[in-house]
């Protein structure tokens, strides 16, 4: 299954993100974060929900969520000051 958003395609079966310039590489946790966000849109997810869905029982700190979100934003070219794709509320 593939999901398109903006200029990007997220291929869930192949665990691949492609954009206008080709494949975009993400660490597994960042890819999983993007997958959870895309599949949950437009619902707002709490840090706790993101920790549960991305890391499961291996609960890390909220800083792990921030790091993964930052990595995804960078890969998508999304400015955290003026987000187009991922918004923190």
mmCIF file of N, CA and C in Angstrom:
data_model
loop_
_atom_site.group_PDB
_atom_site.id
_atom_site.type_symbol
_atom_site.label_atom_id
_atom_site.label_comp_id
_atom_site.label_asym_id
_atom_site.label_seq_id
_atom_site.Cartn_x
_atom_site.Cartn_y
_atom_site.Cartn_z
ATOM 1 N N UNK A 1 0.846 -1.182 0.000
ATOM 2 C CA UNK A 1 0.000 0.000 0.000
ATOM 3 C C UNK A 1 0.891 1.244 0.000
ATOM 4 N N UNK A 2 0.543 2.211 -0.812
ATOM 5 C CA UNK A 2 1.275 3.473 -0.883
ATOM 6 C C UNK A 2 0.343 4.624 -0.536
ATOM 7 N N UNK A 3 0.917 5.627 0.113
ATOM 8 C CA UNK A 3 0.165 6.818 0.493
ATOM 9 C C UNK A 3 0.895 8.024 -0.081
ATOM 10 N N UNK A 4 0.156 8.868 -0.801
ATOM 11 C CA UNK A 4 0.740 10.105 -1.343
ATOM 12 C C UNK A 4 0.339 11.275 -0.469
ATOM 13 N N UNK A 5 1.299 12.149 -0.202
ATOM 14 C CA UNK A 5 1.026 13.399 0.500
ATOM 15 C C UNK A 5 2.009 14.432 -0.031
ATOM 16 N N UNK A 6 1.452 15.545 -0.482
ATOM 17 C CA UNK A 6 2.297 16.571 -1.093
ATOM 18 C C UNK A 6 3.083 15.986 -2.255
ATOM 19 N N UNK A 7 4.398 16.200 -2.240
ATOM 20 C CA UNK A 7 5.285 15.713 -3.296
ATOM 21 C C UNK A 7 5.850 14.329 -2.985
ATOM 22 N N UNK A 8 5.380 13.698 -1.926
ATOM 23 C CA UNK A 8 5.977 12.462 -1.433
ATOM 24 C C UNK A 8 5.043 11.268 -1.569
ATOM 25 N N UNK A 9 5.664 10.090 -1.691
ATOM 26 C CA UNK A 9 4.941 8.823 -1.675
ATOM 27 C C UNK A 9 5.585 7.940 -0.619
ATOM 28 N N UNK A 10 4.760 7.438 0.275
ATOM 29 C CA UNK A 10 5.214 6.540 1.330
ATOM 30 C C UNK A 10 4.736 5.137 0.968
ATOM 31 N N UNK A 11 5.678 4.266 0.618
ATOM 32 C CA UNK A 11 5.363 2.880 0.269
ATOM 33 C C UNK A 11 5.519 2.056 1.538
ATOM 34 N N UNK A 12 4.396 1.665 2.124
ATOM 35 C CA UNK A 12 4.410 0.974 3.411
ATOM 36 C C UNK A 12 4.931 -0.452 3.288
ATOM 37 N N UNK A 13 4.670 -1.110 2.177
ATOM 38 C CA UNK A 13 5.128 -2.492 1.999
ATOM 39 C C UNK A 13 6.636 -2.564 1.799
ATOM 40 N N UNK A 14 7.192 -1.622 1.061
ATOM 41 C CA UNK A 14 8.631 -1.616 0.784
ATOM 42 C C UNK A 14 9.409 -0.779 1.794
ATOM 43 N N UNK A 15 8.704 -0.147 2.733
ATOM 44 C CA UNK A 15 9.344 0.755 3.713
ATOM 45 C C UNK A 15 10.221 1.777 2.992
ATOM 46 N N UNK A 16 9.598 2.473 2.032
ATOM 47 C CA UNK A 16 10.335 3.421 1.209
ATOM 48 C C UNK A 16 9.575 4.738 1.103
ATOM 49 N N UNK A 17 10.314 5.826 1.225
ATOM 50 C CA UNK A 17 9.774 7.167 1.024
ATOM 51 C C UNK A 17 10.441 7.749 -0.204
ATOM 52 N N UNK A 18 9.632 8.231 -1.152
ATOM 53 C CA UNK A 18 10.194 8.883 -2.326
ATOM 54 C C UNK A 18 9.623 10.283 -2.444
ATOM 55 N N UNK A 19 10.462 11.161 -2.949
ATOM 56 C CA UNK A 19 10.077 12.548 -3.153
ATOM 57 C C UNK A 19 10.428 12.970 -4.560
ATOM 58 N N UNK A 20 10.382 14.268 -4.836
ATOM 59 C CA UNK A 20 10.642 14.752 -6.187
ATOM 60 C C UNK A 20 12.055 14.439 -6.688
ATOM 61 N N UNK A 21 12.985 14.218 -5.762
ATOM 62 C CA UNK A 21 14.370 13.938 -6.156
ATOM 63 C C UNK A 21 14.745 12.472 -5.959
ATOM 64 N N UNK A 22 13.755 11.608 -5.779
ATOM 65 C CA UNK A 22 14.027 10.184 -5.621
ATOM 66 C C UNK A 22 13.817 9.704 -4.198
ATOM 67 N N UNK A 23 14.478 8.590 -3.867
ATOM 68 C CA UNK A 23 14.296 7.972 -2.557
ATOM 69 C C UNK A 23 14.879 8.840 -1.444
ATOM 70 N N UNK A 24 14.134 8.914 -0.346
ATOM 71 C CA UNK A 24 14.559 9.669 0.835
ATOM 72 C C UNK A 24 14.843 8.647 1.927
ATOM 73 N N UNK A 25 16.055 8.645 2.430
ATOM 74 C CA UNK A 25 16.447 7.670 3.450
ATOM 75 C C UNK A 25 16.079 8.162 4.845
ATOM 76 N N UNK A 26 15.513 7.242 5.621
ATOM 77 C CA UNK A 26 15.167 7.516 7.019
ATOM 78 C C UNK A 26 15.597 6.329 7.870
ATOM 79 N N UNK A 27 16.017 6.607 9.094
ATOM 80 C CA UNK A 27 16.278 5.523 10.044
ATOM 81 C C UNK A 27 14.954 4.806 10.309
ATOM 82 N N UNK A 28 14.989 3.548 10.745
ATOM 83 C CA UNK A 28 13.743 2.800 10.967
ATOM 84 C C UNK A 28 12.753 3.495 11.903
ATOM 85 N N UNK A 29 13.239 4.101 12.995
ATOM 86 C CA UNK A 29 12.319 4.766 13.923
ATOM 87 C C UNK A 29 11.676 5.990 13.284
ATOM 88 N N UNK A 30 12.431 6.728 12.507
ATOM 89 C CA UNK A 30 11.877 7.906 11.836
ATOM 90 C C UNK A 30 10.867 7.476 10.769
ATOM 91 N N UNK A 31 11.170 6.397 10.043
ATOM 92 C CA UNK A 31 10.212 5.897 9.052
ATOM 93 C C UNK A 31 8.924 5.468 9.742
ATOM 94 N N UNK A 32 9.057 4.751 10.853
ATOM 95 C CA UNK A 32 7.871 4.297 11.594
ATOM 96 C C UNK A 32 7.072 5.498 12.092
ATOM 97 N N UNK A 33 7.758 6.554 12.556
ATOM 98 C CA UNK A 33 7.083 7.773 13.011
ATOM 99 C C UNK A 33 6.265 8.364 11.867
ATOM 100 N N UNK A 34 6.867 8.482 10.692
ATOM 101 C CA UNK A 34 6.158 9.027 9.537
ATOM 102 C C UNK A 34 4.973 8.140 9.172
ATOM 103 N N UNK A 35 5.175 6.841 9.202
ATOM 104 C CA UNK A 35 4.097 5.898 8.899
ATOM 105 C C UNK A 35 2.916 6.089 9.860
ATOM 106 N N UNK A 36 3.197 6.190 11.147
ATOM 107 C CA UNK A 36 2.141 6.382 12.152
ATOM 108 C C UNK A 36 1.418 7.707 11.916
ATOM 109 N N UNK A 37 2.165 8.769 11.663
ATOM 110 C CA UNK A 37 1.554 10.084 11.443
ATOM 111 C C UNK A 37 0.670 10.087 10.196
ATOM 112 N N UNK A 38 1.165 9.507 9.113
ATOM 113 C CA UNK A 38 0.405 9.480 7.858
ATOM 114 C C UNK A 38 -0.865 8.652 8.019
ATOM 115 N N UNK A 39 -0.750 7.498 8.664
ATOM 116 C CA UNK A 39 -1.914 6.631 8.823
ATOM 117 C C UNK A 39 -2.927 7.189 9.818
ATOM 118 N N UNK A 40 -2.501 8.074 10.706
ATOM 119 C CA UNK A 40 -3.397 8.645 11.717
ATOM 120 C C UNK A 40 -4.005 9.977 11.289
ATOM 121 N N UNK A 41 -3.466 10.587 10.236
ATOM 122 C CA UNK A 41 -3.930 11.910 9.806
ATOM 123 C C UNK A 41 -5.424 11.880 9.518
ATOM 124 N N UNK A 42 -6.133 12.927 9.861
ATOM 125 C CA UNK A 42 -5.715 14.202 10.428
ATOM 126 C C UNK A 42 -5.771 14.240 11.962
ATOM 127 N N UNK A 43 -5.893 13.075 12.584
ATOM 128 C CA UNK A 43 -5.990 13.026 14.046
ATOM 129 C C UNK A 43 -4.693 13.510 14.698
ATOM 130 N N UNK A 44 -4.825 14.226 15.807
ATOM 131 C CA UNK A 44 -3.680 14.691 16.590
ATOM 132 C C UNK A 44 -3.278 13.578 17.549
ATOM 133 N N UNK A 45 -1.983 13.268 17.586
ATOM 134 C CA UNK A 45 -1.468 12.222 18.464
ATOM 135 C C UNK A 45 -0.628 12.836 19.580
ATOM 136 N N UNK A 46 -0.784 12.315 20.780
ATOM 137 C CA UNK A 46 0.023 12.783 21.915
ATOM 138 C C UNK A 46 1.407 12.137 21.851
ATOM 139 N N UNK A 47 2.343 12.687 22.631
ATOM 140 C CA UNK A 47 3.676 12.089 22.708
ATOM 141 C C UNK A 47 3.583 10.650 23.197
ATOM 142 N N UNK A 48 2.715 10.414 24.159
ATOM 143 C CA UNK A 48 2.550 9.063 24.715
ATOM 144 C C UNK A 48 2.061 8.088 23.637
ATOM 145 N N UNK A 49 1.106 8.523 22.821
ATOM 146 C CA UNK A 49 0.616 7.667 21.730
ATOM 147 C C UNK A 49 1.730 7.377 20.728
ATOM 148 N N UNK A 50 2.520 8.407 20.415
ATOM 149 C CA UNK A 50 3.621 8.212 19.477
ATOM 150 C C UNK A 50 4.659 7.258 20.051
ATOM 151 N N UNK A 51 4.985 7.408 21.327
ATOM 152 C CA UNK A 51 5.923 6.480 21.971
ATOM 153 C C UNK A 51 5.399 5.051 21.888
ATOM 154 N N UNK A 52 4.123 4.861 22.214
ATOM 155 C CA UNK A 52 3.517 3.526 22.178
ATOM 156 C C UNK A 52 3.544 2.928 20.773
ATOM 157 N N UNK A 53 3.168 3.728 19.779
ATOM 158 C CA UNK A 53 3.025 3.201 18.425
ATOM 159 C C UNK A 53 4.349 3.040 17.688
ATOM 160 N N UNK A 54 5.325 3.871 18.014
ATOM 161 C CA UNK A 54 6.610 3.796 17.313
ATOM 162 C C UNK A 54 7.581 2.857 18.024
ATOM 163 N N UNK A 55 7.659 2.948 19.345
ATOM 164 C CA UNK A 55 8.630 2.153 20.091
ATOM 165 C C UNK A 55 8.007 1.016 20.893
ATOM 166 N N UNK A 56 6.693 1.034 21.088
ATOM 167 C CA UNK A 56 6.020 -0.040 21.822
ATOM 168 C C UNK A 56 6.486 -0.150 23.261
ATOM 169 N N UNK A 57 6.750 -1.369 23.701
ATOM 170 C CA UNK A 57 7.112 -1.603 25.099
ATOM 171 C C UNK A 57 8.497 -1.076 25.441
ATOM 172 N N UNK A 58 9.258 -0.735 24.445
ATOM 173 C CA UNK A 58 10.617 -0.241 24.632
ATOM 174 C C UNK A 58 10.605 1.257 24.947
ATOM 175 N N UNK A 59 9.608 1.711 25.680
ATOM 176 C CA UNK A 59 9.389 3.134 25.945
ATOM 177 C C UNK A 59 10.674 3.907 26.184
ATOM 178 N N UNK A 60 10.883 4.893 25.371
ATOM 179 C CA UNK A 60 12.005 5.801 25.531
ATOM 180 C C UNK A 60 11.460 7.112 26.070
ATOM 181 N N UNK A 61 12.277 8.122 26.097
ATOM 182 C CA UNK A 61 11.835 9.412 26.626
ATOM 183 C C UNK A 61 11.133 10.227 25.543
ATOM 184 N N UNK A 62 10.392 11.264 25.960
ATOM 185 C CA UNK A 62 9.775 12.162 24.973
ATOM 186 C C UNK A 62 10.803 12.790 24.027
ATOM 187 N N UNK A 63 12.053 12.865 24.459
ATOM 188 C CA UNK A 63 13.102 13.397 23.583
ATOM 189 C C UNK A 63 13.258 12.520 22.336
ATOM 190 N N UNK A 64 12.963 11.235 22.463
ATOM 191 C CA UNK A 64 13.033 10.329 21.309
ATOM 192 C C UNK A 64 12.005 10.716 20.257
ATOM 193 N N UNK A 65 10.819 11.124 20.705
ATOM 194 C CA UNK A 65 9.768 11.578 19.789
ATOM 195 C C UNK A 65 10.241 12.831 19.068
ATOM 196 N N UNK A 66 10.778 13.780 19.823
ATOM 197 C CA UNK A 66 11.250 15.034 19.217
ATOM 198 C C UNK A 66 12.343 14.774 18.188
ATOM 199 N N UNK A 67 13.267 13.870 18.504
ATOM 200 C CA UNK A 67 14.354 13.546 17.580
ATOM 201 C C UNK A 67 13.815 12.925 16.294
ATOM 202 N N UNK A 68 12.898 11.979 16.423
ATOM 203 C CA UNK A 68 12.333 11.320 15.236
ATOM 204 C C UNK A 68 11.535 12.310 14.387
ATOM 205 N N UNK A 69 10.747 13.167 15.037
ATOM 206 C CA UNK A 69 9.978 14.194 14.309
ATOM 207 C C UNK A 69 10.935 15.133 13.578
ATOM 208 N N UNK A 70 12.006 15.528 14.252
ATOM 209 C CA UNK A 70 12.993 16.416 13.645
ATOM 210 C C UNK A 70 13.618 15.769 12.408
ATOM 211 N N UNK A 71 13.947 14.494 12.514
ATOM 212 C CA UNK A 71 14.534 13.775 11.382
ATOM 213 C C UNK A 71 13.553 13.682 10.211
ATOM 214 N N UNK A 72 12.286 13.413 10.508
ATOM 215 C CA UNK A 72 11.270 13.330 9.455
ATOM 216 C C UNK A 72 11.083 14.696 8.799
ATOM 217 N N UNK A 73 10.995 15.742 9.610
ATOM 218 C CA UNK A 73 10.836 17.094 9.051
ATOM 219 C C UNK A 73 11.998 17.439 8.126
ATOM 220 N N UNK A 74 13.209 17.127 8.566
ATOM 221 C CA UNK A 74 14.384 17.425 7.751
ATOM 222 C C UNK A 74 14.322 16.664 6.424
ATOM 223 N N UNK A 75 13.948 15.397 6.478
ATOM 224 C CA UNK A 75 13.862 14.588 5.259
ATOM 225 C C UNK A 75 12.807 15.124 4.292
ATOM 226 N N UNK A 76 11.724 15.682 4.843
ATOM 227 C CA UNK A 76 10.632 16.211 4.018
ATOM 228 C C UNK A 76 10.845 17.671 3.621
ATOM 229 N N UNK A 77 11.894 18.296 4.178
ATOM 230 C CA UNK A 77 12.115 19.715 3.916
ATOM 231 C C UNK A 77 11.054 20.582 4.558
ATOM 232 N N UNK A 78 10.526 20.129 5.701
ATOM 233 C CA UNK A 78 9.446 20.830 6.403
ATOM 234 C C UNK A 78 10.041 21.726 7.486
ATOM 235 N N UNK A 79 9.822 23.017 7.383
ATOM 236 C CA UNK A 79 10.344 24.002 8.336
ATOM 237 C C UNK A 79 9.518 23.965 9.618
ATOM 238 N N UNK A 80 10.135 23.631 10.771
ATOM 239 C CA UNK A 80 9.358 23.572 12.014
ATOM 240 C C UNK A 80 8.756 24.920 12.412
ATOM 241 N N UNK A 81 9.353 26.013 11.964
ATOM 242 C CA UNK A 81 8.816 27.339 12.262
ATOM 243 C C UNK A 81 7.568 27.663 11.459
ATOM 244 N N UNK A 82 7.484 27.088 10.275
ATOM 245 C CA UNK A 82 6.340 27.279 9.376
ATOM 246 C C UNK A 82 6.016 25.937 8.720
ATOM 247 N N UNK A 83 5.516 24.974 9.518
ATOM 248 C CA UNK A 83 5.306 23.626 8.990
ATOM 249 C C UNK A 83 4.208 23.552 7.930
ATOM 250 N N UNK A 84 4.467 22.748 6.904
ATOM 251 C CA UNK A 84 3.480 22.471 5.865
ATOM 252 C C UNK A 84 2.931 21.061 6.006
ATOM 253 N N UNK A 85 3.734 20.179 6.626
ATOM 254 C CA UNK A 85 3.362 18.766 6.660
ATOM 255 C C UNK A 85 3.109 18.275 8.083
ATOM 256 N N UNK A 86 4.061 18.493 8.983
ATOM 257 C CA UNK A 86 3.932 18.024 10.370
ATOM 258 C C UNK A 86 3.850 19.232 11.285
ATOM 259 N N UNK A 87 2.751 19.329 11.982
ATOM 260 C CA UNK A 87 2.540 20.466 12.883
ATOM 261 C C UNK A 87 2.512 19.984 14.329
ATOM 262 N N UNK A 88 3.247 20.684 15.188
ATOM 263 C CA UNK A 88 3.232 20.398 16.621
ATOM 264 C C UNK A 88 2.237 21.339 17.275
ATOM 265 N N UNK A 89 1.313 20.762 18.046
ATOM 266 C CA UNK A 89 0.309 21.592 18.736
ATOM 267 C C UNK A 89 0.425 21.423 20.232
#
